[in-house]
CSV table of C-alpha atoms in Angstrom, one decimal:
chain,number,residue,atom,x,y,z
A,25,MET,CA,37.9,21.9,34.6
A,26,ARG,CA,40.7,22.3,32.0
A,27,ASN,CA,39.8,19.1,30.4
A,28,LEU,CA,36.1,20.1,30.1
A,29,ARG,CA,37.1,23.4,28.7
A,30,ASN,CA,39.3,21.7,26.1
A,31,LEU,CA,36.5,19.4,25.2
A,32,SER,CA,34.0,22.2,24.9
A,33,GLN,CA,36.1,23.8,22.2
A,34,ASP,CA,35.5,20.9,19.8
A,35,LYS,CA,32.1,21.6,18.2
A,36,LEU,CA,31.8,18.2,16.7
A,37,ALA,CA,32.4,16.6,20.1
A,38,MET,CA,29.8,18.7,21.8
A,39,ALA,CA,27.3,17.9,19.1
A,40,SER,CA,28.1,14.2,19.5
A,41,LEU,CA,27.7,14.5,23.3
A,42,ALA,CA,24.4,16.3,22.9
A,43,PHE,CA,23.1,13.6,20.5
A,44,ILE,CA,24.2,10.8,22.9
A,45,VAL,CA,22.6,12.5,25.9
A,46,LEU,CA,19.4,12.9,23.8
A,47,MET,CA,19.4,9.3,22.8
A,48,ILE,CA,19.9,8.1,26.4
A,49,VAL,CA,17.1,10.4,27.7
A,50,ALA,CA,14.8,9.1,24.9
A,51,GLY,CA,15.7,5.5,25.8
A,52,VAL,CA,15.1,6.0,29.5
A,53,LEU,CA,11.8,7.9,28.9
A,54,ALA,CA,10.7,5.7,26.0
A,55,PRO,CA,7.1,5.4,27.2
A,56,LEU,CA,6.8,9.2,27.1
A,57,PHE,CA,8.4,9.7,23.6
A,58,ALA,CA,7.0,6.6,21.8
A,59,PRO,CA,3.7,7.4,20.2
A,60,HIS,CA,2.4,3.8,20.2
A,61,ASP,CA,3.0,0.5,21.9
A,62,PRO,CA,6.0,-1.0,20.1
A,63,GLU,CA,4.6,-4.5,20.4
A,64,GLU,CA,1.1,-3.8,19.3
A,65,VAL,CA,0.2,-5.8,16.2
A,66,ASN,CA,-2.3,-4.4,13.7
A,67,MET,CA,-2.3,-6.4,10.5
A,68,LYS,CA,-4.6,-3.9,8.8
A,69,LEU,CA,-1.6,-1.5,8.8
A,70,ARG,CA,0.9,-4.1,7.5
A,71,TYR,CA,3.6,-2.2,5.6
A,72,ALA,CA,1.6,1.0,5.8
A,73,SER,CA,3.3,4.1,4.5
A,74,ALA,CA,4.3,7.0,6.7
A,75,SER,CA,1.5,9.1,8.1
A,76,TRP,CA,0.9,11.7,10.8
A,77,SER,CA,-0.1,8.9,13.2
A,78,TYR,CA,2.9,6.7,12.2
A,79,LEU,CA,5.7,9.0,11.1
A,80,LEU,CA,8.0,6.2,10.0
A,81,GLY,CA,5.3,3.8,8.8
A,82,ASN,CA,4.6,0.3,10.0
A,83,ASP,CA,6.4,-3.0,9.7
A,84,HIS,CA,5.3,-6.5,8.6
A,85,LEU,CA,3.1,-6.9,11.6
A,86,GLY,CA,1.6,-3.4,11.5
A,87,ARG,CA,3.7,-2.2,14.5
A,88,CYS,CA,4.9,1.4,14.7
A,89,VAL,CA,8.4,1.7,13.4
A,90,LEU,CA,9.2,4.9,15.3
A,91,SER,CA,8.0,3.5,18.6
A,92,ARG,CA,10.2,0.3,18.1
A,93,LEU,CA,13.1,2.5,17.1
A,94,ILE,CA,12.8,4.5,20.3
A,95,TYR,CA,12.4,1.4,22.5
A,96,GLY,CA,15.3,-0.2,20.6
A,97,ILE,CA,17.6,2.4,22.3
A,98,ARG,CA,17.4,0.4,25.5
A,99,PRO,CA,19.0,-2.9,24.4
A,100,SER,CA,21.1,-1.3,21.7
A,101,VAL,CA,22.6,1.5,23.8
A,102,LEU,CA,21.5,1.6,27.4
A,103,TRP,CA,22.1,-2.1,28.3
A,104,VAL,CA,25.3,-2.1,26.3
A,105,LEU,CA,26.5,0.8,28.6
A,106,VAL,CA,25.6,-1.3,31.6
A,107,ALA,CA,27.7,-4.2,30.2
A,108,LEU,CA,30.5,-1.8,29.5
A,109,LEU,CA,30.4,-0.5,33.1
A,110,ALA,CA,30.5,-4.0,34.5
A,111,SER,CA,33.5,-4.9,32.2
A,112,VAL,CA,35.3,-1.7,33.2
A,113,LEU,CA,34.8,-2.3,36.9
A,114,LEU,CA,35.9,-5.9,36.8
A,115,GLY,CA,38.9,-5.0,34.5
A,116,SER,CA,39.8,-2.1,36.7
A,117,LEU,CA,39.8,-4.2,39.8
A,118,VAL,CA,42.1,-6.8,38.3
A,119,GLY,CA,44.3,-4.2,36.6
A,120,PHE,CA,44.8,-2.2,39.7
A,121,ILE,CA,45.6,-5.2,41.8
A,122,SER,CA,48.0,-6.6,39.2
A,123,GLY,CA,49.7,-3.3,38.4
A,124,TYR,CA,50.1,-2.1,41.9
A,125,PHE,CA,51.2,-5.3,43.8
A,126,LYS,CA,53.1,-6.9,40.9
A,127,GLY,CA,55.1,-10.1,41.7
A,128,LYS,CA,53.2,-13.4,41.8
A,129,THR,CA,49.9,-11.6,42.0
A,130,ASP,CA,50.6,-9.9,38.7
A,131,ALA,CA,51.9,-13.1,37.1
A,132,ILE,CA,48.8,-15.2,38.0
A,133,LEU,CA,46.3,-12.5,37.0
A,134,MET,CA,48.0,-11.8,33.7
A,135,ARG,CA,48.1,-15.5,32.8
A,136,VAL,CA,44.4,-15.6,33.3
A,137,CYS,CA,44.0,-12.5,31.1
A,138,ASP,CA,46.3,-14.1,28.4
A,139,ILE,CA,44.1,-17.1,28.3
A,140,MET,CA,41.0,-15.0,27.9
A,141,LEU,CA,42.6,-12.8,25.2
A,142,SER,CA,43.9,-15.8,23.3
A,143,PHE,CA,40.3,-16.3,21.9
A,144,PRO,CA,39.0,-13.9,19.2
A,145,GLY,CA,36.3,-11.7,20.6
A,146,TYR,CA,33.5,-12.8,18.3
A,147,VAL,CA,34.4,-16.5,18.8
A,148,MET,CA,34.2,-16.0,22.6
A,149,THR,CA,30.9,-14.2,22.3
A,150,LEU,CA,29.4,-16.9,20.0
A,151,ALA,CA,30.7,-19.6,22.4
A,152,VAL,CA,29.0,-17.9,25.4
A,153,VAL,CA,25.8,-17.4,23.5
A,154,GLY,CA,25.9,-21.0,22.2
A,155,ILE,CA,26.3,-22.3,25.8
A,156,LEU,CA,23.8,-20.0,27.5
A,157,GLY,CA,21.4,-19.5,24.6
A,158,ALA,CA,20.2,-16.5,22.6
A,159,GLY,CA,18.8,-13.5,24.5
A,160,LEU,CA,19.8,-10.0,25.7
A,161,GLU,CA,21.0,-11.2,29.2
A,162,ASN,CA,23.3,-13.8,27.7
A,163,ILE,CA,24.7,-11.3,25.2
A,164,LEU,CA,25.5,-8.9,28.1
A,165,ILE,CA,27.2,-11.7,30.0
A,166,ALA,CA,29.2,-12.5,26.9
A,167,PHE,CA,30.3,-8.9,26.6
A,168,VAL,CA,31.6,-8.9,30.2
A,169,VAL,CA,33.4,-12.2,29.8
A,170,MET,CA,34.9,-11.0,26.6
A,171,LYS,CA,36.0,-7.5,27.5
A,172,TRP,CA,37.2,-7.5,31.1
A,173,ALA,CA,40.5,-9.1,30.4
A,174,TRP,CA,41.3,-6.5,27.7
A,175,PHE,CA,40.4,-3.7,30.1
A,176,ALA,CA,42.5,-5.3,32.9
A,177,ARG,CA,45.6,-5.5,30.7
A,178,VAL,CA,45.4,-1.9,29.5
A,179,ILE,CA,44.7,-0.5,32.9
A,180,ARG,CA,47.4,-2.6,34.5
A,181,THR,CA,50.0,-1.0,32.1
A,182,SER,CA,48.8,2.5,33.1
A,183,VAL,CA,48.9,1.6,36.9
A,184,MET,CA,52.4,0.2,36.7
A,185,GLN,CA,53.6,3.4,35.1
A,186,TYR,CA,52.3,5.6,37.9
A,187,SER,CA,52.9,3.2,40.8
A,188,GLU,CA,56.7,3.8,40.4
A,189,MET,CA,56.5,7.5,40.7
A,190,ASP,CA,58.4,9.2,43.6
A,191,TYR,CA,55.3,10.5,45.3
A,192,VAL,CA,53.8,7.0,45.4
A,193,ARG,CA,56.9,5.5,46.8
A,194,PHE,CA,57.0,8.3,49.5
A,195,ALA,CA,53.4,7.5,50.4
A,196,ARG,CA,54.3,3.8,50.8
A,197,ALA,CA,57.3,4.7,53.0
A,198,SER,CA,55.0,7.0,55.1
A,199,GLY,CA,52.9,4.0,56.1
A,200,ILE,CA,49.8,5.1,54.1
A,201,SER,CA,47.5,2.1,53.4
A,202,HIS,CA,47.6,0.6,49.9
A,203,LEU,CA,43.9,1.3,49.4
A,204,ARG,CA,44.3,4.9,50.2
A,205,ILE,CA,47.3,5.3,47.9
A,206,ILE,CA,45.4,3.7,45.0
A,207,HIS,CA,42.4,6.0,45.7
A,208,LYS,CA,44.2,9.2,46.2
A,209,HIS,CA,47.3,9.0,44.0
A,210,ILE,CA,46.8,6.4,41.2
A,211,LEU,CA,43.1,6.4,40.4
A,212,PRO,CA,42.9,10.1,39.5
A,213,VAL,CA,45.8,9.9,37.0
A,214,THR,CA,44.7,6.7,35.4
A,215,PHE,CA,41.0,7.8,35.1
A,216,SER,CA,41.7,9.5,31.7
A,217,ASP,CA,43.1,6.3,30.3
A,218,ILE,CA,40.0,4.4,31.6
A,219,ALA,CA,37.7,7.0,30.1
A,220,VAL,CA,39.3,6.9,26.7
A,221,ILE,CA,39.3,3.1,26.3
A,222,SER,CA,35.8,2.8,27.6
A,223,SER,CA,34.4,5.4,25.2
A,224,SER,CA,36.2,3.7,22.3
A,225,SER,CA,34.9,0.2,23.2
A,226,ILE,CA,31.2,1.1,23.3
A,227,CYS,CA,31.2,1.4,19.5
A,228,SER,CA,32.3,-2.2,18.9
A,229,MET,CA,29.8,-3.5,21.5
A,230,ILE,CA,26.9,-1.7,19.9
A,231,LEU,CA,27.8,-3.1,16.5
A,232,GLN,CA,28.2,-6.6,18.0
A,233,ILE,CA,24.8,-6.7,19.7
A,234,SER,CA,23.2,-5.4,16.6
A,235,GLY,CA,25.0,-7.9,14.4
A,236,LEU,CA,24.0,-10.8,16.7
A,237,SER,CA,20.4,-9.7,16.8
A,238,PHE,CA,20.4,-9.5,13.0
A,239,LEU,CA,21.6,-13.1,12.9
A,240,GLY,CA,18.9,-14.2,15.4
A,241,LEU,CA,21.3,-14.8,18.3
A,242,GLY,CA,20.7,-11.6,20.2
A,243,VAL,CA,17.5,-9.9,21.3
A,244,GLN,CA,14.4,-12.0,20.6
A,245,ALA,CA,11.0,-11.0,19.3
A,246,PRO,CA,8.8,-9.2,20.2
A,247,GLN,CA,11.3,-7.0,22.0
A,248,ALA,CA,12.4,-4.1,19.8
A,249,GLU,CA,16.1,-3.9,18.9
A,250,TRP,CA,17.8,-2.2,15.9
A,251,GLY,CA,19.6,-5.2,14.6
A,252,MET,CA,16.5,-7.3,14.7
A,253,MET,CA,14.5,-4.6,12.9
A,254,LEU,CA,17.1,-4.8,10.1
A,255,ASN,CA,16.6,-8.5,9.9
A,256,GLU,CA,12.8,-8.2,9.8
A,257,ALA,CA,13.0,-5.6,7.0
A,258,ARG,CA,15.2,-7.7,4.7
A,259,GLU,CA,12.3,-9.2,2.8
A,260,VAL,CA,11.1,-5.8,1.6
A,261,MET,CA,14.5,-4.0,1.4
A,262,PHE,CA,13.9,-3.1,-2.3
A,263,SER,CA,10.1,-2.3,-2.1
A,264,ARG,CA,10.2,-0.6,1.3
A,265,PRO,CA,13.9,0.5,1.9
A,266,GLU,CA,12.9,3.0,4.6
A,267,LEU,CA,12.2,0.1,7.0
A,268,MET,CA,15.9,-0.8,6.9
A,269,LEU,CA,17.0,2.8,6.6
A,270,ALA,CA,15.6,3.9,10.0
A,271,PRO,CA,17.4,1.3,12.3
A,272,GLY,CA,20.5,1.3,10.0
A,273,LEU,CA,20.8,5.1,10.2
A,274,ALA,CA,20.3,5.0,14.0
A,275,ILE,CA,23.2,2.5,14.4
A,276,VAL,CA,25.5,4.6,12.2
A,277,LEU,CA,24.7,7.9,14.0
A,278,VAL,CA,25.1,6.4,17.5
A,279,VAL,CA,28.4,4.7,16.6
A,280,SER,CA,29.7,7.8,14.8
A,281,ALA,CA,28.8,10.0,17.8
A,282,PHE,CA,30.6,7.8,20.2
A,283,ASN,CA,33.6,7.6,17.9
A,284,PHE,CA,33.8,11.4,17.5
A,285,LEU,CA,33.4,11.8,21.3
A,286,SER,CA,36.1,9.3,22.0
A,287,ASP,CA,38.6,11.0,19.7
A,288,ALA,CA,37.8,14.4,21.2
A,289,LEU,CA,38.1,13.0,24.7
A,290,GLN,CA,41.5,11.5,24.0
A,291,VAL,CA,42.7,14.9,22.6
A,292,ALA,CA,41.3,16.8,25.6
A,293,LEU,CA,42.9,14.5,28.1
A,294,ASP,CA,46.3,14.5,26.3
A,295,PRO,CA,47.6,18.1,25.7
A,296,LYS,CA,50.4,16.9,23.4
A,297,LEU,CA,47.8,15.7,20.8
A,298,MET,CA,46.4,19.2,20.5
A,299,THR,CA,49.5,20.4,18.6
A,300,SER,CA,48.1,18.5,15.6
A,301,LYS,CA,45.0,20.7,15.5
A,302,PRO,CA,45.3,23.4,12.9
A,303,GLY,CA,45.2,27.0,14.0
A,304,GLY,CA,45.9,26.2,17.7
A,305,LYS,CA,48.8,26.1,20.0
A,306,LEU,CA,49.8,25.1,23.5
A,307,ARG,CA,50.5,27.4,26.4
A,308,GLY,CA,52.6,26.0,29.2
A,309,ARG,CA,52.3,27.0,32.8
A,310,LYS,CA,55.1,25.9,35.2
A,311,ARG,CA,54.1,25.3,38.8
A,312,GLY,CA,57.1,24.1,40.8
A,313,GLU,CA,58.4,21.0,39.1
A,314,GLN,CA,55.2,20.4,37.1
A,315,VAL,CA,54.2,21.9,33.8
A,316,SER,CA,50.5,22.1,32.8
A,317,TYR,CA,49.4,22.7,29.2
A,318,GLU,CA,46.4,24.6,28.0
A,319,TYR,CA,45.1,24.6,24.4
A,320,ILE,CA,44.6,28.0,22.8
A,321,GLY,CA,42.3,28.0,19.8
A,322,SER,CA,42.9,30.2,16.7
């Protein structure tokens, strides 16, 4: 509750969160929000200007730009979130096993992670797409293959820090099972680190899927996707710049919203960072041997 209260004090973060939630709802309920079929071709409306029926005009095939923009939320944001969740779950599993049990288990798992991390991210993504072929499913597989090792290493460091605490050692000595110790004592304190790195990674994944679709290696026609919409509007970028402005602005707004939310989440989960905020201070409350901090706005 304290973390939520700290986060709610950041107006920019709350505005970003509201925008992200709105985008997710619009993507899930795209058939209700989209005024037209995003794949409906009408050559009579080719490059038609904005009207009451088509608020953002029509593209080179006469398709509704607004409808394609709304349906583009699904591959550009929603499916990226699914790939992020899969990467975090796999990375967390490896990170918790490696950081908690240490020894040979840690050595073997970290060598595998080192091998995966030795390849640049974009090179690994292009390699997976080149092997499996272009398409949304293959892009998502590439994201999981590329990201899980990075999550595993970061989470492993956090787990190793808390696994040596006195209360964890006492729990081990008391005969409590390893799974219960991880669930009750380590997972809650490492959740903040997982949340921060997850929220910061979503931005790069959105940009990568849009970039690959722009190059023709990602989502394929006729499915709507923001990067592909940018590619389709290149030929008329000077005569009809609004066709590129709509998907480009959508990418910028979504990535900015996730960036602002990630920064605010990091501050809310780390009280020491709040001291850098102007006009605010920390109030400490001592409870036994622990001290909790609460941010007090100006």
